[in-house]
GROMACS .gro file of C-alpha atoms in nm:
model
  477
    1MET     CA    1   1.465  -2.954   6.705
    2ILE     CA    2   1.470  -3.109   6.339
    3LEU     CA    3   1.787  -3.315   6.299
    4LYS     CA    4   1.881  -3.505   5.977
    5GLN     CA    5   2.177  -3.702   5.844
    6TYR     CA    6   2.273  -3.717   5.493
    7TYR     CA    7   2.495  -3.981   5.370
    8LEU     CA    8   2.703  -3.991   5.027
    9GLY     CA    9   2.787  -4.356   4.986
   10CYS     CA   10   3.026  -4.310   4.694
   11LEU     CA   11   3.254  -4.060   4.929
   12ALA     CA   12   3.156  -4.238   5.230
   13HIS     CA   13   3.054  -3.853   5.352
   14ALA     CA   14   2.792  -3.781   5.624
   15SER     CA   15   2.654  -3.408   5.636
   16TYR     CA   16   2.381  -3.280   5.854
   17LEU     CA   17   2.094  -3.029   5.881
   18VAL     CA   18   1.989  -2.916   6.207
   19GLY     CA   19   1.678  -2.672   6.247
   20ASP     CA   20   1.455  -2.509   6.473
   21ARG     CA   21   1.069  -2.504   6.369
   22GLU     CA   22   0.998  -2.214   6.624
   23THR     CA   23   1.213  -1.970   6.455
   24GLY     CA   24   1.253  -2.114   6.094
   25VAL     CA   25   1.631  -2.128   6.125
   26ALA     CA   26   1.836  -2.405   6.011
   27ALA     CA   27   2.213  -2.491   6.028
   28VAL     CA   28   2.406  -2.717   5.788
   29ILE     CA   29   2.726  -2.912   5.908
   30ASP     CA   30   2.979  -3.020   5.654
   31PRO     CA   31   2.763  -3.003   5.333
   32GLN     CA   32   2.847  -3.174   5.007
   33ARG     CA   33   2.903  -2.935   4.725
   34ASP     CA   34   2.570  -2.999   4.551
   35VAL     CA   35   2.350  -2.852   4.802
   36ASP     CA   36   1.997  -2.903   4.654
   37GLN     CA   37   1.884  -3.151   4.895
   38TYR     CA   38   1.952  -2.936   5.208
   39ILE     CA   39   1.752  -2.613   5.054
   40ALA     CA   40   1.462  -2.858   4.953
   41ASP     CA   41   1.459  -3.005   5.297
   42ALA     CA   42   1.477  -2.689   5.460
   43LYS     CA   43   1.205  -2.543   5.258
   44ALA     CA   44   0.976  -2.838   5.326
   45ASN     CA   45   0.996  -2.810   5.699
   46GLY     CA   46   0.945  -2.435   5.690
   47LEU     CA   47   1.302  -2.339   5.736
   48LYS     CA   48   1.560  -2.097   5.595
   49ILE     CA   49   1.934  -2.212   5.626
   50ARG     CA   50   2.104  -1.928   5.803
   51HIS     CA   51   2.434  -2.110   5.912
   52VAL     CA   52   2.683  -2.346   5.757
   53PHE     CA   53   2.972  -2.508   5.948
   54LEU     CA   54   3.287  -2.671   5.839
   55THR     CA   55   3.441  -2.895   6.117
   56HIS     CA   56   3.767  -2.876   5.936
   57PHE     CA   57   3.906  -2.827   5.604
   58HIS     CA   58   3.798  -3.147   5.410
   59ALA     CA   59   4.061  -3.305   5.196
   60ASP     CA   60   3.853  -3.578   5.038
   61PHE     CA   61   3.579  -3.357   4.885
   62LEU     CA   62   3.501  -2.992   4.823
   63ALA     CA   63   3.245  -2.842   5.088
   64GLY     CA   64   2.914  -2.669   4.982
   65HIS     CA   65   2.966  -2.382   5.219
   66LEU     CA   66   3.032  -2.125   4.937
   67GLU     CA   67   2.717  -2.237   4.753
   68LEU     CA   68   2.505  -2.206   5.072
   69ARG     CA   69   2.631  -1.886   5.118
   70ASP     CA   70   2.562  -1.764   4.785
   71ARG     CA   71   2.215  -1.943   4.725
   72GLU     CA   72   2.075  -1.892   5.083
   73GLY     CA   73   2.283  -1.616   5.240
   74ALA     CA   74   2.420  -1.866   5.505
   75ALA     CA   75   2.700  -1.741   5.737
   76ILE     CA   76   2.989  -1.945   5.751
   77TYR     CA   77   3.150  -2.076   6.059
   78LEU     CA   78   3.496  -2.242   6.104
   79GLY     CA   79   3.745  -2.312   6.366
   80ALA     CA   80   3.959  -2.051   6.522
   81ARG     CA   81   4.271  -2.164   6.356
   82ALA     CA   82   4.110  -2.192   6.005
   83GLY     CA   83   4.220  -1.876   5.837
   84ALA     CA   84   4.031  -1.882   5.538
   85GLU     CA   85   4.014  -1.624   5.255
   86TYR     CA   86   3.621  -1.585   5.278
   87ALA     CA   87   3.438  -1.406   5.522
   88HIS     CA   88   3.340  -1.638   5.813
   89THR     CA   89   3.301  -1.641   6.209
   90PRO     CA   90   3.608  -1.800   6.363
   91LEU     CA   91   3.495  -2.038   6.662
   92LYS     CA   92   3.689  -2.129   6.962
   93ASN     CA   93   3.639  -2.361   7.243
   94GLY     CA   94   3.301  -2.303   7.432
   95ASP     CA   95   3.153  -2.063   7.162
   96VAL     CA   96   2.791  -2.099   7.163
   97LEU     CA   97   2.529  -2.030   6.893
   98GLU     CA   98   2.158  -2.079   6.985
   99PHE     CA   99   1.840  -2.043   6.756
  100GLY     CA  100   1.516  -2.114   6.921
  101LYS     CA  101   1.511  -2.437   7.102
  102VAL     CA  102   1.873  -2.552   6.936
  103ARG     CA  103   2.206  -2.474   7.114
  104LEU     CA  104   2.520  -2.542   6.922
  105GLU     CA  105   2.831  -2.541   7.138
  106ILE     CA  106   3.185  -2.557   6.988
  107LEU     CA  107   3.474  -2.798   7.110
  108GLU     CA  108   3.812  -2.728   6.952
  109THR     CA  109   3.935  -3.071   6.880
  110PRO     CA  110   4.258  -3.040   6.653
  111GLY     CA  111   4.429  -3.365   6.563
  112HIS     CA  112   4.298  -3.469   6.201
  113THR     CA  113   4.385  -3.129   6.097
  114PRO     CA  114   4.486  -2.808   6.332
  115GLU     CA  115   4.170  -2.620   6.296
  116GLY     CA  116   3.914  -2.902   6.360
  117ILE     CA  117   3.605  -2.852   6.563
  118SER     CA  118   3.347  -3.052   6.705
  119ILE     CA  119   2.996  -2.918   6.784
  120VAL     CA  120   2.801  -3.015   7.065
  121VAL     CA  121   2.398  -3.020   6.996
  122TYR     CA  122   2.145  -2.951   7.270
  123ASP     CA  123   1.777  -2.988   7.231
  124LEU     CA  124   1.654  -2.730   7.475
  125GLU     CA  125   1.306  -2.812   7.476
  126LYS     CA  126   1.417  -3.173   7.603
  127ASP     CA  127   1.719  -3.057   7.838
  128ALA     CA  128   1.933  -2.745   7.847
  129ARG     CA  129   2.214  -2.909   8.040
  130LYS     CA  130   2.232  -3.246   7.896
  131PRO     CA  131   2.368  -3.272   7.513
  132GLN     CA  132   2.188  -3.472   7.257
  133ALA     CA  133   2.435  -3.518   7.003
  134VAL     CA  134   2.790  -3.413   6.892
  135PHE     CA  135   2.896  -3.359   6.521
  136THR     CA  136   3.236  -3.496   6.554
  137GLY     CA  137   3.385  -3.428   6.198
  138ASP     CA  138   3.700  -3.623   6.135
  139THR     CA  139   3.807  -3.626   6.479
  140LEU     CA  140   3.590  -3.921   6.593
  141PHE     CA  141   3.434  -4.185   6.357
  142ILE     CA  142   3.279  -4.499   6.462
  143GLY     CA  143   3.518  -4.747   6.530
  144ASP     CA  144   3.806  -4.520   6.467
  145VAL     CA  145   3.974  -4.162   6.492
  146GLY     CA  146   4.078  -3.910   6.213
  147ARG     CA  147   4.433  -4.002   6.076
  148PRO     CA  148   4.679  -3.740   6.160
  149ASP     CA  149   4.926  -3.798   5.863
  150LEU     CA  150   4.737  -3.613   5.579
  151LEU     CA  151   4.948  -3.423   5.359
  152ALA     CA  152   4.667  -3.168   5.375
  153SER     CA  153   4.786  -3.061   5.719
  154ILE     CA  154   5.074  -2.856   5.576
  155GLY     CA  155   5.311  -2.727   5.814
  156VAL     CA  156   5.223  -2.963   6.128
  157THR     CA  157   5.391  -3.310   6.153
  158ALA     CA  158   5.169  -3.618   6.187
  159ASP     CA  159   5.346  -3.651   6.533
  160GLU     CA  160   5.241  -3.316   6.645
  161LEU     CA  161   4.901  -3.363   6.529
  162ALA     CA  162   4.832  -3.709   6.688
  163ARG     CA  163   4.941  -3.574   7.028
  164MET     CA  164   4.666  -3.302   6.970
  165LEU     CA  165   4.422  -3.576   6.869
  166TYR     CA  166   4.487  -3.770   7.194
  167HIS     CA  167   4.406  -3.454   7.408
  168SER     CA  168   4.097  -3.362   7.200
  169LEU     CA  169   3.985  -3.704   7.234
  170HIS     CA  170   4.052  -3.746   7.601
  171GLU     CA  171   4.002  -3.393   7.752
  172ARG     CA  172   3.698  -3.284   7.501
  173LEU     CA  173   3.483  -3.553   7.331
  174MET     CA  174   3.515  -3.826   7.629
  175LYS     CA  175   3.431  -3.576   7.871
  176LEU     CA  176   3.064  -3.581   7.697
  177PRO     CA  177   2.795  -3.822   7.865
  178ASP     CA  178   2.775  -4.167   7.755
  179GLU     CA  179   2.416  -4.125   7.594
  180THR     CA  180   2.546  -3.841   7.347
  181ILE     CA  181   2.495  -3.968   7.005
  182VAL     CA  182   2.800  -3.943   6.774
  183TYR     CA  183   2.754  -3.824   6.418
  184PRO     CA  184   3.071  -3.840   6.241
  185ALA     CA  185   3.168  -3.696   5.876
  186HIS     CA  186   3.253  -3.999   5.734
  187GLY     CA  187   3.190  -4.407   5.736
  188ALA     CA  188   3.363  -4.730   5.595
  189GLY     CA  189   3.520  -4.660   5.268
  190SER     CA  190   3.689  -4.325   5.359
  191LEU     CA  191   4.039  -4.269   5.333
  192CYS     CA  192   4.036  -4.045   5.633
  193GLY     CA  193   4.098  -4.326   5.848
  194LYS     CA  194   4.190  -4.712   5.843
  195ASN     CA  195   3.904  -4.881   6.056
  196LEU     CA  196   3.581  -4.692   5.988
  197SER     CA  197   3.268  -4.863   6.067
  198SER     CA  198   2.968  -4.920   5.816
  199ASP     CA  199   2.740  -4.774   6.112
  200THR     CA  200   2.672  -4.394   6.061
  201SER     CA  201   2.610  -4.306   6.426
  202SER     CA  202   2.702  -4.441   6.792
  203THR     CA  203   2.709  -4.290   7.122
  204ILE     CA  204   2.994  -4.147   7.333
  205GLY     CA  205   2.960  -4.436   7.563
  206ILE     CA  206   2.972  -4.723   7.305
  207GLN     CA  207   3.289  -4.578   7.135
  208ARG     CA  208   3.434  -4.547   7.477
  209LYS     CA  209   3.399  -4.926   7.517
  210PHE     CA  210   3.480  -5.046   7.179
  211ASN     CA  211   3.686  -4.810   6.951
  212TYR     CA  212   4.035  -4.941   6.960
  213ALA     CA  213   4.187  -4.573   6.960
  214LEU     CA  214   4.018  -4.487   7.286
  215GLN     CA  215   4.142  -4.764   7.521
  216PRO     CA  216   4.355  -4.690   7.800
  217MET     CA  217   4.711  -4.613   7.646
  218SER     CA  218   4.970  -4.346   7.689
  219GLU     CA  219   4.994  -4.044   7.457
  220GLU     CA  220   5.299  -4.222   7.310
  221GLU     CA  221   5.115  -4.564   7.233
  222PHE     CA  222   4.815  -4.360   7.089
  223ARG     CA  223   5.062  -4.163   6.844
  224LYS     CA  224   5.199  -4.501   6.734
  225ILE     CA  225   4.872  -4.684   6.665
  226VAL     CA  226   4.691  -4.390   6.487
  227THR     CA  227   4.989  -4.313   6.261
  228ALA     CA  228   5.049  -4.679   6.165
  229ASP     CA  229   4.936  -4.865   5.853
  230GLN     CA  230   4.701  -4.603   5.698
  231PRO     CA  231   4.588  -4.627   5.356
  232ASP     CA  232   4.767  -4.377   5.052
  233ALA     CA  233   4.597  -4.081   5.056
  234PRO     CA  234   4.489  -3.957   4.661
  235ALA     CA  235   4.689  -3.686   4.556
  236TYR     CA  236   4.377  -3.460   4.505
  237PHE     CA  237   4.332  -3.471   4.895
  238VAL     CA  238   4.596  -3.171   4.915
  239HIS     CA  239   4.437  -2.977   4.622
  240ASP     CA  240   4.071  -3.012   4.778
  241ALA     CA  241   4.194  -2.911   5.153
  242ILE     CA  242   4.358  -2.605   4.973
  243LEU     CA  243   4.051  -2.523   4.789
  244ASN     CA  244   3.824  -2.552   5.070
  245ARG     CA  245   4.040  -2.260   5.217
  246LYS     CA  246   3.974  -2.045   4.920
  247GLU     CA  247   3.725  -1.834   4.726
  248ARG     CA  248   3.645  -2.000   4.415
  249GLN     CA  249   3.363  -2.082   4.171
  250THR     CA  250   3.041  -2.260   4.281
  251LEU     CA  251   2.944  -2.595   4.120
  252ASP     CA  252   2.663  -2.405   3.934
  253GLU     CA  253   2.899  -2.205   3.770
  254ALA     CA  254   3.146  -2.480   3.715
  255LEU     CA  255   2.867  -2.676   3.530
  256GLU     CA  256   2.777  -2.381   3.333
  257LYS     CA  257   3.095  -2.352   3.176
  258GLY     CA  258   3.213  -2.699   3.128
  259LEU     CA  259   2.872  -2.905   3.066
  260LYS     CA  260   2.858  -2.877   2.695
  261LYS     CA  261   2.809  -3.102   2.386
  262LEU     CA  262   3.087  -3.214   2.174
  263ALA     CA  263   3.094  -3.363   1.816
  264ILE     CA  264   3.326  -3.668   1.787
  265ASP     CA  265   3.582  -3.442   1.581
  266ASP     CA  266   3.599  -3.193   1.871
  267VAL     CA  267   3.666  -3.472   2.124
  268LEU     CA  268   3.943  -3.615   1.910
  269ARG     CA  269   4.085  -3.267   1.874
  270LEU     CA  270   4.076  -3.217   2.260
  271GLN     CA  271   4.213  -3.554   2.309
  272ASN     CA  272   4.514  -3.479   2.058
  273ALA     CA  273   4.590  -3.184   2.251
  274GLY     CA  274   4.626  -3.378   2.584
  275ALA     CA  275   4.260  -3.370   2.713
  276GLN     CA  276   4.161  -3.683   2.918
  277VAL     CA  277   3.882  -3.885   2.799
  278VAL     CA  278   3.653  -4.047   3.071
  279ASP     CA  279   3.418  -4.304   2.984
  280VAL     CA  280   3.203  -4.338   3.280
  281ARG     CA  281   2.955  -4.630   3.140
  282ASP     CA  282   2.959  -4.979   3.314
  283PRO     CA  283   3.264  -5.181   3.263
  284ALA     CA  284   3.086  -5.450   3.047
  285GLU     CA  285   2.983  -5.175   2.796
  286PHE     CA  286   3.286  -5.004   2.776
  287GLU     CA  287   3.496  -5.319   2.699
  288ALA     CA  288   3.259  -5.423   2.422
  289ALA     CA  289   3.340  -5.103   2.270
  290HIS     CA  290   3.514  -4.759   2.344
  291LEU     CA  291   3.713  -4.467   2.209
  292LYS     CA  292   4.058  -4.551   2.149
  293GLY     CA  293   4.269  -4.380   2.448
  294SER     CA  294   3.970  -4.350   2.657
  295LEU     CA  295   3.984  -4.433   3.048
  296ASN     CA  296   3.688  -4.617   3.205
  297ILE     CA  297   3.586  -4.511   3.567
  298GLY     CA  298   3.243  -4.632   3.587
  299LEU     CA  299   2.951  -4.428   3.775
  300GLY     CA  300   2.889  -4.749   3.935
  301GLY     CA  301   3.172  -4.767   4.186
  302LYS     CA  302   3.389  -4.503   4.358
  303TYR     CA  303   3.385  -4.295   4.078
  304ALA     CA  304   3.484  -3.964   4.218
  305THR     CA  305   3.776  -4.126   4.454
  306TRP     CA  306   3.928  -4.297   4.154
  307ALA     CA  307   3.886  -3.980   3.932
  308GLY     CA  308   4.063  -3.761   4.179
  309THR     CA  309   4.332  -4.055   4.230
  310LEU     CA  310   4.392  -4.117   3.852
  311LEU     CA  311   4.318  -3.800   3.665
  312ASP     CA  312   4.530  -3.474   3.643
  313LYS     CA  313   4.356  -3.181   3.782
  314GLU     CA  314   4.514  -2.953   3.542
  315ARG     CA  315   4.423  -3.115   3.227
  316PRO     CA  316   4.089  -3.092   3.065
  317ILE     CA  317   3.851  -3.361   3.093
  318VAL     CA  318   3.607  -3.475   2.835
  319ILE     CA  319   3.319  -3.726   2.962
  320ILE     CA  320   3.183  -4.013   2.742
  321ALA     CA  321   2.850  -4.109   2.930
  322GLU     CA  322   2.517  -4.280   2.852
  323PRO     CA  323   2.265  -4.021   2.739
  324GLY     CA  324   2.131  -3.848   3.038
  325ARG     CA  325   2.412  -3.939   3.266
  326GLU     CA  326   2.655  -3.664   3.170
  327ASN     CA  327   2.525  -3.417   3.438
  328GLU     CA  328   2.575  -3.691   3.724
  329ALA     CA  329   2.928  -3.759   3.599
  330ALA     CA  330   3.027  -3.394   3.599
  331THR     CA  331   2.876  -3.312   3.927
  332ARG     CA  332   3.045  -3.604   4.098
  333LEU     CA  333   3.381  -3.472   3.960
  334GLY     CA  334   3.280  -3.109   4.089
  335ARG     CA  335   3.247  -3.262   4.428
  336ILE     CA  336   3.617  -3.340   4.459
  337GLY     CA  337   3.690  -2.983   4.290
  338PHE     CA  338   3.756  -3.121   3.918
  339ASP     CA  339   3.585  -2.846   3.756
  340ASN     CA  340   3.842  -2.857   3.441
  341LEU     CA  341   3.561  -3.006   3.226
  342ALA     CA  342   3.562  -2.961   2.866
  343GLY     CA  343   3.233  -3.115   2.765
  344TYR     CA  344   3.105  -3.434   2.677
  345LEU     CA  345   3.075  -3.656   2.371
  346HIS     CA  346   2.726  -3.594   2.219
  347ALA     CA  347   2.504  -3.916   2.154
  348CYS     CA  348   2.768  -4.148   2.361
  349MET     CA  349   2.945  -4.414   2.127
  350GLU     CA  350   2.656  -4.344   1.853
  351ALA     CA  351   2.876  -4.074   1.757
  352CYS     CA  352   3.174  -4.334   1.667
  353GLN     CA  353   2.911  -4.562   1.446
  354ALA     CA  354   3.047  -4.449   1.106
  355ARG     CA  355   3.417  -4.415   1.228
  356PRO     CA  356   3.495  -4.782   1.339
  357GLU     CA  357   3.889  -4.702   1.324
  358LEU     CA  358   3.829  -4.487   1.632
  359VAL     CA  359   3.681  -4.771   1.836
  360GLU     CA  360   3.851  -5.071   2.011
  361LYS     CA  361   3.745  -5.325   2.292
  362THR     CA  362   3.903  -5.514   2.567
  363GLU     CA  363   3.901  -5.870   2.594
  364ARG     CA  364   3.682  -6.021   2.886
  365ILE     CA  365   3.815  -6.367   3.018
  366THR     CA  366   3.596  -6.581   3.246
  367ALA     CA  367   3.770  -6.760   3.566
  368GLY     CA  368   3.743  -7.112   3.398
  369ASN     CA  369   3.897  -6.998   3.086
  370LEU     CA  370   4.201  -6.834   3.299
  371ALA     CA  371   4.245  -7.160   3.468
  372GLU     CA  372   4.276  -7.335   3.153
  373ALA     CA  373   4.492  -7.083   3.018
  374MET     CA  374   4.742  -7.072   3.309
  375ALA     CA  375   4.793  -7.461   3.271
  376SER     CA  376   4.920  -7.395   2.894
  377LYS     CA  377   5.248  -7.393   2.781
  378ASN     CA  378   5.225  -6.996   2.743
  379PRO     CA  379   5.029  -6.886   3.067
  380PRO     CA  380   4.911  -6.531   3.077
  381LEU     CA  381   5.070  -6.301   3.362
  382VAL     CA  382   4.826  -6.238   3.621
  383VAL     CA  383   4.818  -5.899   3.770
  384ASP     CA  384   4.616  -5.825   4.086
  385ILE     CA  385   4.539  -5.438   4.073
  386ARG     CA  386   4.404  -5.469   4.441
  387SER     CA  387   4.588  -5.281   4.747
  388GLU     CA  388   4.896  -5.481   4.849
  389LYS     CA  389   4.715  -5.575   5.180
  390GLU     CA  390   4.434  -5.735   4.998
  391TRP     CA  391   4.673  -5.928   4.741
  392SER     CA  392   4.858  -6.037   5.108
  393GLY     CA  393   4.530  -6.168   5.235
  394ARG     CA  394   4.462  -6.391   4.926
  395ARG     CA  395   4.553  -6.446   4.569
  396ILE     CA  396   4.561  -6.623   4.259
  397GLY     CA  397   4.862  -6.824   4.272
  398GLY     CA  398   5.154  -6.680   4.053
  399SER     CA  399   5.007  -6.337   4.021
  400ILE     CA  400   5.205  -6.025   4.090
  401ASN     CA  401   5.055  -5.716   4.260
  402LEU     CA  402   5.064  -5.391   4.082
  403PRO     CA  403   4.805  -5.161   4.292
  404LEU     CA  404   4.570  -4.975   4.070
  405ASN     CA  405   4.690  -4.633   4.227
  406ARG     CA  406   5.035  -4.718   4.140
  407LEU     CA  407   4.962  -4.906   3.794
  408ARG     CA  408   5.033  -4.611   3.555
  409GLU     CA  409   5.386  -4.559   3.695
  410ARG     CA  410   5.484  -4.905   3.744
  411ALA     CA  411   5.358  -5.030   3.423
  412ASP     CA  412   5.712  -5.067   3.277
  413GLU     CA  413   5.758  -5.376   3.514
  414LEU     CA  414   5.565  -5.581   3.276
  415SER     CA  415   5.620  -5.704   2.927
  416ARG     CA  416   5.449  -5.596   2.593
  417ASP     CA  417   5.508  -5.925   2.459
  418ARG     CA  418   5.319  -6.145   2.711
  419SER     CA  419   4.938  -6.165   2.751
  420ILE     CA  420   4.823  -5.986   3.047
  421VAL     CA  421   4.509  -6.085   3.263
  422VAL     CA  422   4.403  -5.790   3.513
  423HIS     CA  423   4.188  -5.858   3.805
  424CYS     CA  424   4.067  -5.685   4.124
  425ALA     CA  425   3.793  -5.820   4.371
  426SER     CA  426   3.464  -5.796   4.169
  427GLY     CA  427   3.568  -5.610   3.834
  428TYR     CA  428   3.525  -5.254   3.878
  429ARG     CA  429   3.904  -5.148   3.946
  430SER     CA  430   4.038  -5.401   3.684
  431ALA     CA  431   3.847  -5.243   3.412
  432ILE     CA  432   4.001  -4.910   3.496
  433GLY     CA  433   4.359  -5.083   3.522
  434ALA     CA  434   4.291  -5.280   3.173
  435SER     CA  435   4.212  -4.936   3.009
  436ILE     CA  436   4.514  -4.769   3.166
  437LEU     CA  437   4.716  -5.047   3.021
  438GLN     CA  438   4.562  -5.001   2.686
  439GLN     CA  439   4.609  -4.633   2.685
  440MET     CA  440   4.993  -4.698   2.734
  441GLY     CA  441   5.003  -4.939   2.445
  442TYR     CA  442   4.960  -5.280   2.578
  443THR     CA  443   4.769  -5.470   2.316
  444LYS     CA  444   4.734  -5.827   2.499
  445VAL     CA  445   4.537  -5.738   2.786
  446ALA     CA  446   4.227  -5.906   2.905
  447ASP     CA  447   4.002  -5.830   3.202
  448LEU     CA  448   3.888  -6.117   3.449
  449VAL     CA  449   3.528  -6.109   3.488
  450GLY     CA  450   3.392  -6.113   3.839
  451GLY     CA  451   3.744  -6.073   3.957
  452ILE     CA  452   3.909  -6.280   4.256
  453ALA     CA  453   3.539  -6.358   4.367
  454ALA     CA  454   3.445  -6.531   4.064
  455TRP     CA  455   3.786  -6.725   4.050
  456GLU     CA  456   3.706  -6.850   4.407
  457ALA     CA  457   3.352  -6.966   4.311
  458SER     CA  458   3.475  -7.134   4.006
  459ARG     CA  459   3.707  -7.360   4.211
  460GLY     CA  460   3.506  -7.387   4.522
  461GLU     CA  461   3.751  -7.274   4.752
  462PRO     CA  462   3.941  -6.960   4.851
  463ALA     CA  463   4.238  -6.813   4.647
  464ALA     CA  464   4.592  -6.886   4.817
  465ALA     CA  465   4.669  -6.689   5.102
  466ALA     CA  466   5.004  -6.535   5.113
  467SER     CA  467   5.249  -6.581   5.375
  468CYS     CA  468   5.442  -6.268   5.306
  469SER     CA  469   5.398  -5.956   5.065
  470ILE     CA  470   5.659  -5.965   4.778
  471ALA     CA  471   5.704  -5.661   4.543
  472ALA     CA  472   5.628  -5.731   4.187
  473GLY     CA  473   5.964  -5.758   3.984
  474LYS     CA  474   5.989  -5.764   3.609
  475PRO     CA  475   5.863  -6.066   3.495
  476ALA     CA  476   6.028  -6.272   3.217
  477ALA     CA  477   5.878  -6.220   2.909
   0.00000   0.00000   0.00000
């Protein structure tokens, strides 16, 4: 048996290929939408991908099941409650698929979503009675369990799903032997849970002992603990969960249609008509010079997550990228189902060299200079765009908290006459936030280089801890 994990760090997403050398058959579990790596690895091992499983309808990315169906002829398998538009095999508890020395046995494990399944893996060459591993999807993570409150679970309440999850864990997954390897669909950084480990695998025994949600407790106690303090889910989660149910265009089709060169005048025409211009360069490059009205979401961070959070999926998107990185930017948008691409600016910012009136910059301020400015007669307003939880833990004294995912809707709490310094943890999110404020017409905006980490380093001590969380009111001009 061949078993390989693929981990996509920017989406904290794990997918898997399991194959049998004897028959040359392989299955892929929870694939990302760009599927070349699975096909290449299968070919290198003398395998053909005949099966593709979704453990549930993922909300945080668009899965590659249709891509593998169309390119490899793979059959699609879903939980019995799925009811997707495309042809698939519905799987109920106890169903088995065998090929060569591989046996895949289905456990219905609803809770994160109603149709969720887990897939128990047997290596028949080693032991036909004892499972080697289990693909748990978003039911069981390392250190956490799948959140039951996502809007993707349309028609079922969070309380109902939490109760389903309790029984799925205790009556199904926890019945597996302690030595069974746990392979989840996500790791730390995913918004599908609140306490995910950076480890990408574990065992049932270790999770039974250390996972907070698997400790002895009643169903009611479990319901309360797993529904509390979950992070905000981006609006695109519902969009992706619905698209994963539907027949839709493949990634190759979307890229062929949308990845086209645009002259600067074409970009301006699209921008004036309502298109979203997204500059994916490093924040320092963007802030040195960028097209007026463009939004910076750098490829070097959680690009897809923030794009899905801040962009409108209905409006066309124009990309500005370093030459050669346009395809990467478009592909990573495609992974979350944002196929509304209108093209990319040919030659990047070189296209604007003869048109200086189209270009603006963003001021960058160091921690030392910010400290001096804050001690002056007219100090800037420091806007911390980290999450409320981050800000409550430690912050720059006198700062207010406007989380990045709420910045556009709450920007009117800021005075346009006062200088504003935006910061986050290290500088990635603050560059996004500063570009949003500039889009909205704020002209006195600066970005703190290095974020709160640089502030703490410059002062030789941690930033002030907050004793309570205070919502930002409208500051005085």
